[in-house]
PDB file of C-alpha atoms in Angstrom:
ATOM      1  CA  MET A  86     -73.594 -21.249 -13.323  1.00  0.00           C
ATOM      2  CA  THR A  87     -77.262 -20.849 -14.193  1.00  0.00           C
ATOM      3  CA  VAL A  88     -77.960 -19.748 -10.612  1.00  0.00           C
ATOM      4  CA  GLN A  89     -75.430 -16.927 -11.015  1.00  0.00           C
ATOM      5  CA  LEU A  90     -76.956 -15.862 -14.340  1.00  0.00           C
ATOM      6  CA  SER A  91     -80.408 -15.872 -12.785  1.00  0.00           C
ATOM      7  CA  ILE A  92     -79.150 -13.718  -9.916  1.00  0.00           C
ATOM      8  CA  ILE A  93     -77.536 -11.267 -12.355  1.00  0.00           C
ATOM      9  CA  LYS A  94     -80.867 -10.951 -14.181  1.00  0.00           C
ATOM     10  CA  ASN A  95     -82.621 -10.410 -10.840  1.00  0.00           C
ATOM     11  CA  LEU A  96     -80.149  -7.658  -9.922  1.00  0.00           C
ATOM     12  CA  PHE A  97     -81.866  -5.586 -12.600  1.00  0.00           C
ATOM     13  CA  THR A  98     -85.447  -6.790 -12.140  1.00  0.00           C
ATOM     14  CA  LYS A  99     -85.656  -7.506  -8.393  1.00  0.00           C
ATOM     15  CA  PRO A 100     -82.497  -6.135  -6.772  1.00  0.00           C
ATOM     16  CA  LYS A 101     -83.591  -6.425  -3.152  1.00  0.00           C
ATOM     17  CA  SER A 102     -84.541 -10.106  -3.389  1.00  0.00           C
ATOM     18  CA  ALA A 103     -81.421 -10.873  -5.470  1.00  0.00           C
ATOM     19  CA  LEU A 104     -79.128  -9.309  -2.884  1.00  0.00           C
ATOM     20  CA  MET A 105     -80.956 -11.082  -0.047  1.00  0.00           C
ATOM     21  CA  THR A 106     -80.505 -14.419  -1.843  1.00  0.00           C
ATOM     22  CA  ILE A 107     -76.828 -13.701  -2.363  1.00  0.00           C
ATOM     23  CA  SER A 108     -76.411 -12.698   1.281  1.00  0.00           C
ATOM     24  CA  LYS A 109     -78.074 -15.858   2.594  1.00  0.00           C
ATOM     25  CA  ASN A 110     -76.082 -18.128   0.243  1.00  0.00           C
ATOM     26  CA  GLY A 111     -72.750 -16.315   0.335  1.00  0.00           C
ATOM     27  CA  ASN A 112     -70.572 -19.393  -0.173  1.00  0.00           C
ATOM     28  CA  LYS A 113     -72.351 -20.233  -3.417  1.00  0.00           C
ATOM     29  CA  PHE A 114     -71.653 -16.792  -4.888  1.00  0.00           C
ATOM     30  CA  LEU A 115     -68.235 -16.056  -3.368  1.00  0.00           C
ATOM     31  CA  TYR A 116     -66.025 -16.943  -6.353  1.00  0.00           C
ATOM     32  CA  SER A 117     -68.232 -15.254  -8.922  1.00  0.00           C
ATOM     33  CA  ALA A 118     -68.361 -12.126  -6.711  1.00  0.00           C
ATOM     34  CA  LEU A 119     -64.564 -12.147  -6.595  1.00  0.00           C
ATOM     35  CA  ALA A 120     -64.505 -12.520 -10.379  1.00  0.00           C
ATOM     36  CA  ILE A 121     -66.731  -9.435 -10.743  1.00  0.00           C
ATOM     37  CA  ILE A 122     -64.463  -7.446  -8.412  1.00  0.00           C
ATOM     38  CA  ILE A 123     -61.432  -8.451 -10.476  1.00  0.00           C
ATOM     39  CA  LEU A 124     -63.112  -7.955 -13.869  1.00  0.00           C
ATOM     40  CA  ILE A 125     -64.033  -4.303 -13.354  1.00  0.00           C
ATOM     41  CA  PRO A 126     -60.456  -2.957 -13.243  1.00  0.00           C
ATOM     42  CA  LEU A 127     -59.194  -5.500 -15.780  1.00  0.00           C
ATOM     43  CA  ILE A 128     -61.796  -4.460 -18.346  1.00  0.00           C
ATOM     44  CA  SER A 129     -60.925  -0.824 -17.643  1.00  0.00           C
ATOM     45  CA  LEU A 130     -57.290  -1.711 -18.247  1.00  0.00           C
ATOM     46  CA  ILE A 131     -58.073  -3.473 -21.524  1.00  0.00           C
ATOM     47  CA  ILE A 132     -60.400  -0.772 -22.847  1.00  0.00           C
ATOM     48  CA  THR A 133     -58.372   2.258 -21.766  1.00  0.00           C
ATOM     49  CA  PRO A 134     -54.710   1.177 -21.469  1.00  0.00           C
ATOM     50  CA  ASN A 135     -53.400   4.735 -21.996  1.00  0.00           C
ATOM     51  CA  ILE A 136     -55.449   6.027 -19.079  1.00  0.00           C
ATOM     52  CA  TYR A 137     -55.571   3.110 -16.657  1.00  0.00           C
ATOM     53  CA  SER A 138     -52.403   1.247 -15.584  1.00  0.00           C
ATOM     54  CA  ILE A 139     -51.893  -2.249 -14.187  1.00  0.00           C
ATOM     55  CA  ASN A 140     -50.822  -0.688 -10.881  1.00  0.00           C
ATOM     56  CA  GLU A 141     -54.123   1.180 -10.654  1.00  0.00           C
ATOM     57  CA  ALA A 142     -56.002  -2.028 -11.435  1.00  0.00           C
ATOM     58  CA  ILE A 143     -54.203  -3.886  -8.638  1.00  0.00           C
ATOM     59  CA  VAL A 144     -54.777  -1.027  -6.193  1.00  0.00           C
ATOM     60  CA  ASN A 145     -58.450  -0.959  -7.178  1.00  0.00           C
ATOM     61  CA  ILE A 146     -58.890  -4.711  -6.571  1.00  0.00           C
ATOM     62  CA  LEU A 147     -57.050  -4.631  -3.250  1.00  0.00           C
ATOM     63  CA  GLY A 148     -58.830  -1.450  -2.201  1.00  0.00           C
ATOM     64  CA  THR A 149     -62.216  -3.017  -2.865  1.00  0.00           C
ATOM     65  CA  VAL A 150     -61.337  -6.128  -0.839  1.00  0.00           C
ATOM     66  CA  ILE A 151     -59.979  -3.993   2.025  1.00  0.00           C
ATOM     67  CA  PHE A 152     -63.128  -1.847   1.904  1.00  0.00           C
ATOM     68  CA  ILE A 153     -65.283  -4.993   2.257  1.00  0.00           C
ATOM     69  CA  VAL A 154     -63.177  -6.248   5.186  1.00  0.00           C
ATOM     70  CA  ILE A 155     -63.501  -2.874   6.937  1.00  0.00           C
ATOM     71  CA  ILE A 156     -67.285  -2.881   6.419  1.00  0.00           C
ATOM     72  CA  PHE A 157     -67.440  -6.429   7.828  1.00  0.00           C
ATOM     73  CA  TYR A 158     -65.502  -5.549  10.989  1.00  0.00           C
ATOM     74  CA  LEU A 159     -67.438  -2.315  11.458  1.00  0.00           C
ATOM     75  CA  GLY A 160     -70.601  -4.395  11.324  1.00  0.00           C
ATOM     76  CA  LYS A 161     -69.165  -6.777  13.913  1.00  0.00           C
ATOM     77  CA  ALA A 162     -68.248  -3.819  16.135  1.00  0.00           C
ATOM     78  CA  PHE A 163     -71.892  -2.742  16.023  1.00  0.00           C
ATOM     79  CA  LYS A 164     -73.036  -6.277  16.954  1.00  0.00           C
ATOM     80  CA  GLY A 165     -73.876  -7.249  13.375  1.00  0.00           C
ATOM     81  CA  LYS A 166     -74.581 -10.880  12.599  1.00  0.00           C
ATOM     82  CA  SER A 167     -73.473 -10.924   8.974  1.00  0.00           C
ATOM     83  CA  LYS A 168     -71.177 -13.640   7.640  1.00  0.00           C
ATOM     84  CA  PHE A 169     -68.141 -12.525   5.688  1.00  0.00           C
ATOM     85  CA  GLU A 170     -68.971 -14.723   2.680  1.00  0.00           C
ATOM     86  CA  GLY A 171     -72.447 -13.209   2.411  1.00  0.00           C
ATOM     87  CA  LEU A 172     -71.208  -9.635   2.707  1.00  0.00           C
ATOM     88  CA  PHE A 173     -68.365 -10.201   0.247  1.00  0.00           C
ATOM     89  CA  SER A 174     -70.729 -11.798  -2.259  1.00  0.00           C
ATOM     90  CA  VAL A 175     -73.301  -8.998  -1.938  1.00  0.00           C
ATOM     91  CA  MET A 176     -70.638  -6.323  -2.335  1.00  0.00           C
ATOM     92  CA  GLY A 177     -69.196  -8.094  -5.372  1.00  0.00           C
ATOM     93  CA  TYR A 178     -72.525  -8.599  -7.099  1.00  0.00           C
ATOM     94  CA  SER A 179     -73.642  -5.051  -6.268  1.00  0.00           C
ATOM     95  CA  GLN A 180     -70.855  -3.868  -8.562  1.00  0.00           C
ATOM     96  CA  PHE A 181     -72.134  -5.798 -11.584  1.00  0.00           C
ATOM     97  CA  PRO A 182     -74.161  -2.850 -12.964  1.00  0.00           C
ATOM     98  CA  LEU A 183     -70.974  -0.774 -12.657  1.00  0.00           C
ATOM     99  CA  LEU A 184     -69.222  -3.341 -14.843  1.00  0.00           C
ATOM    100  CA  ILE A 185     -71.835  -2.928 -17.561  1.00  0.00           C
ATOM    101  CA  GLY A 186     -71.858   0.849 -17.143  1.00  0.00           C
ATOM    102  CA  GLY A 187     -68.078   0.963 -17.473  1.00  0.00           C
ATOM    103  CA  ILE A 188     -68.157  -1.011 -20.703  1.00  0.00           C
ATOM    104  CA  ILE A 189     -70.905   1.203 -22.136  1.00  0.00           C
ATOM    105  CA  THR A 190     -69.080   4.382 -21.087  1.00  0.00           C
ATOM    106  CA  ALA A 191     -65.786   3.206 -22.560  1.00  0.00           C
ATOM    107  CA  ALA A 192     -67.488   2.210 -25.823  1.00  0.00           C
ATOM    108  CA  TYR A 193     -69.208   5.616 -25.981  1.00  0.00           C
ATOM    109  CA  MET A 194     -65.923   7.401 -25.330  1.00  0.00           C
ATOM    110  CA  ARG A 195     -64.209   5.412 -28.095  1.00  0.00           C
ATOM    111  CA  LEU A 196     -67.028   5.944 -30.611  1.00  0.00           C
ATOM    112  CA  THR A 197     -67.360   9.686 -30.003  1.00  0.00           C
ATOM    113  CA  GLY A 198     -63.639  10.387 -29.828  1.00  0.00           C
ATOM    114  CA  MET A 199     -63.806  11.535 -26.209  1.00  0.00           C
ATOM    115  CA  TYR A 200     -61.211   8.888 -25.290  1.00  0.00           C
ATOM    116  CA  ASN A 201     -58.585  10.406 -27.600  1.00  0.00           C
ATOM    117  CA  THR A 202     -59.310  13.908 -26.317  1.00  0.00           C
ATOM    118  CA  LEU A 203     -59.013  12.738 -22.712  1.00  0.00           C
ATOM    119  CA  VAL A 204     -55.683  11.032 -23.402  1.00  0.00           C
ATOM    120  CA  ASP A 205     -54.362  14.104 -25.240  1.00  0.00           C
ATOM    121  CA  ILE A 206     -55.373  16.472 -22.440  1.00  0.00           C
ATOM    122  CA  SER A 207     -54.012  14.322 -19.654  1.00  0.00           C
ATOM    123  CA  GLY A 208     -50.920  12.988 -21.326  1.00  0.00           C
ATOM    124  CA  GLY A 209     -52.259   9.520 -20.655  1.00  0.00           C
ATOM    125  CA  SER A 210     -52.241   9.715 -16.876  1.00  0.00           C
ATOM    126  CA  VAL A 211     -55.796  10.345 -15.688  1.00  0.00           C
ATOM    127  CA  GLN A 212     -56.533   8.964 -12.249  1.00  0.00           C
ATOM    128  CA  ALA A 213     -59.474   6.870 -13.426  1.00  0.00           C
ATOM    129  CA  GLN A 214     -59.277   4.831 -10.250  1.00  0.00           C
ATOM    130  CA  ASP A 215     -60.490   7.780  -8.163  1.00  0.00           C
ATOM    131  CA  LEU A 216     -63.698   8.018 -10.183  1.00  0.00           C
ATOM    132  CA  LEU A 217     -64.207   4.242 -10.119  1.00  0.00           C
ATOM    133  CA  ILE A 218     -63.671   3.915  -6.366  1.00  0.00           C
ATOM    134  CA  GLU A 219     -66.058   6.812  -5.755  1.00  0.00           C
ATOM    135  CA  GLN A 220     -68.710   5.092  -7.876  1.00  0.00           C
ATOM    136  CA  LEU A 221     -68.101   1.739  -6.191  1.00  0.00           C
ATOM    137  CA  MET A 222     -68.459   3.144  -2.709  1.00  0.00           C
ATOM    138  CA  SER A 223     -71.645   5.064  -3.411  1.00  0.00           C
ATOM    139  CA  PHE A 224     -73.241   2.121  -5.232  1.00  0.00           C
ATOM    140  CA  SER A 225     -72.236  -0.396  -2.552  1.00  0.00           C
ATOM    141  CA  VAL A 226     -73.450   1.804   0.292  1.00  0.00           C
ATOM    142  CA  LEU A 227     -76.835   2.154  -1.434  1.00  0.00           C
ATOM    143  CA  ASN A 228     -77.110  -1.628  -1.698  1.00  0.00           C
ATOM    144  CA  ILE A 229     -76.236  -2.100   1.971  1.00  0.00           C
ATOM    145  CA  ILE A 230     -78.969   0.373   2.880  1.00  0.00           C
ATOM    146  CA  MET A 231     -81.422  -1.594   0.724  1.00  0.00           C
ATOM    147  CA  LEU A 232     -80.642  -4.729   2.747  1.00  0.00           C
ATOM    148  CA  LEU A 233     -81.462  -3.055   6.074  1.00  0.00           C
TER     149      LEU A 233
END
């Protein structure tokens, strides 16, 4: 577990080398990357249950995994030599800053009362998943570009 904690620290201090290490040792980071992918929607569900439903959390998790599979096969179609475990691990760990950002944003919304206003305006049915998926895609694409 200390290797994973070291990599998480390096994501903030030396992101390119951290992602290269993850890519080269994909099997070692596969389960923790999956945990990160699962934690993001689950924490959103816990923090904002009136806005984010269990169905949206499941769709978000499955959508992220499907997105990674599509990226993998697109890479193969373009003669890429990436291994699935490495790509999956990199994509999972590249979302870790989003996990922290989501927690900070939710805490800010709770402390300032924005959460209650958002729930009142929307009737409790905001499509938070759309914003999250948009953030995930843009962040993940940037990290893929960094690896090139």
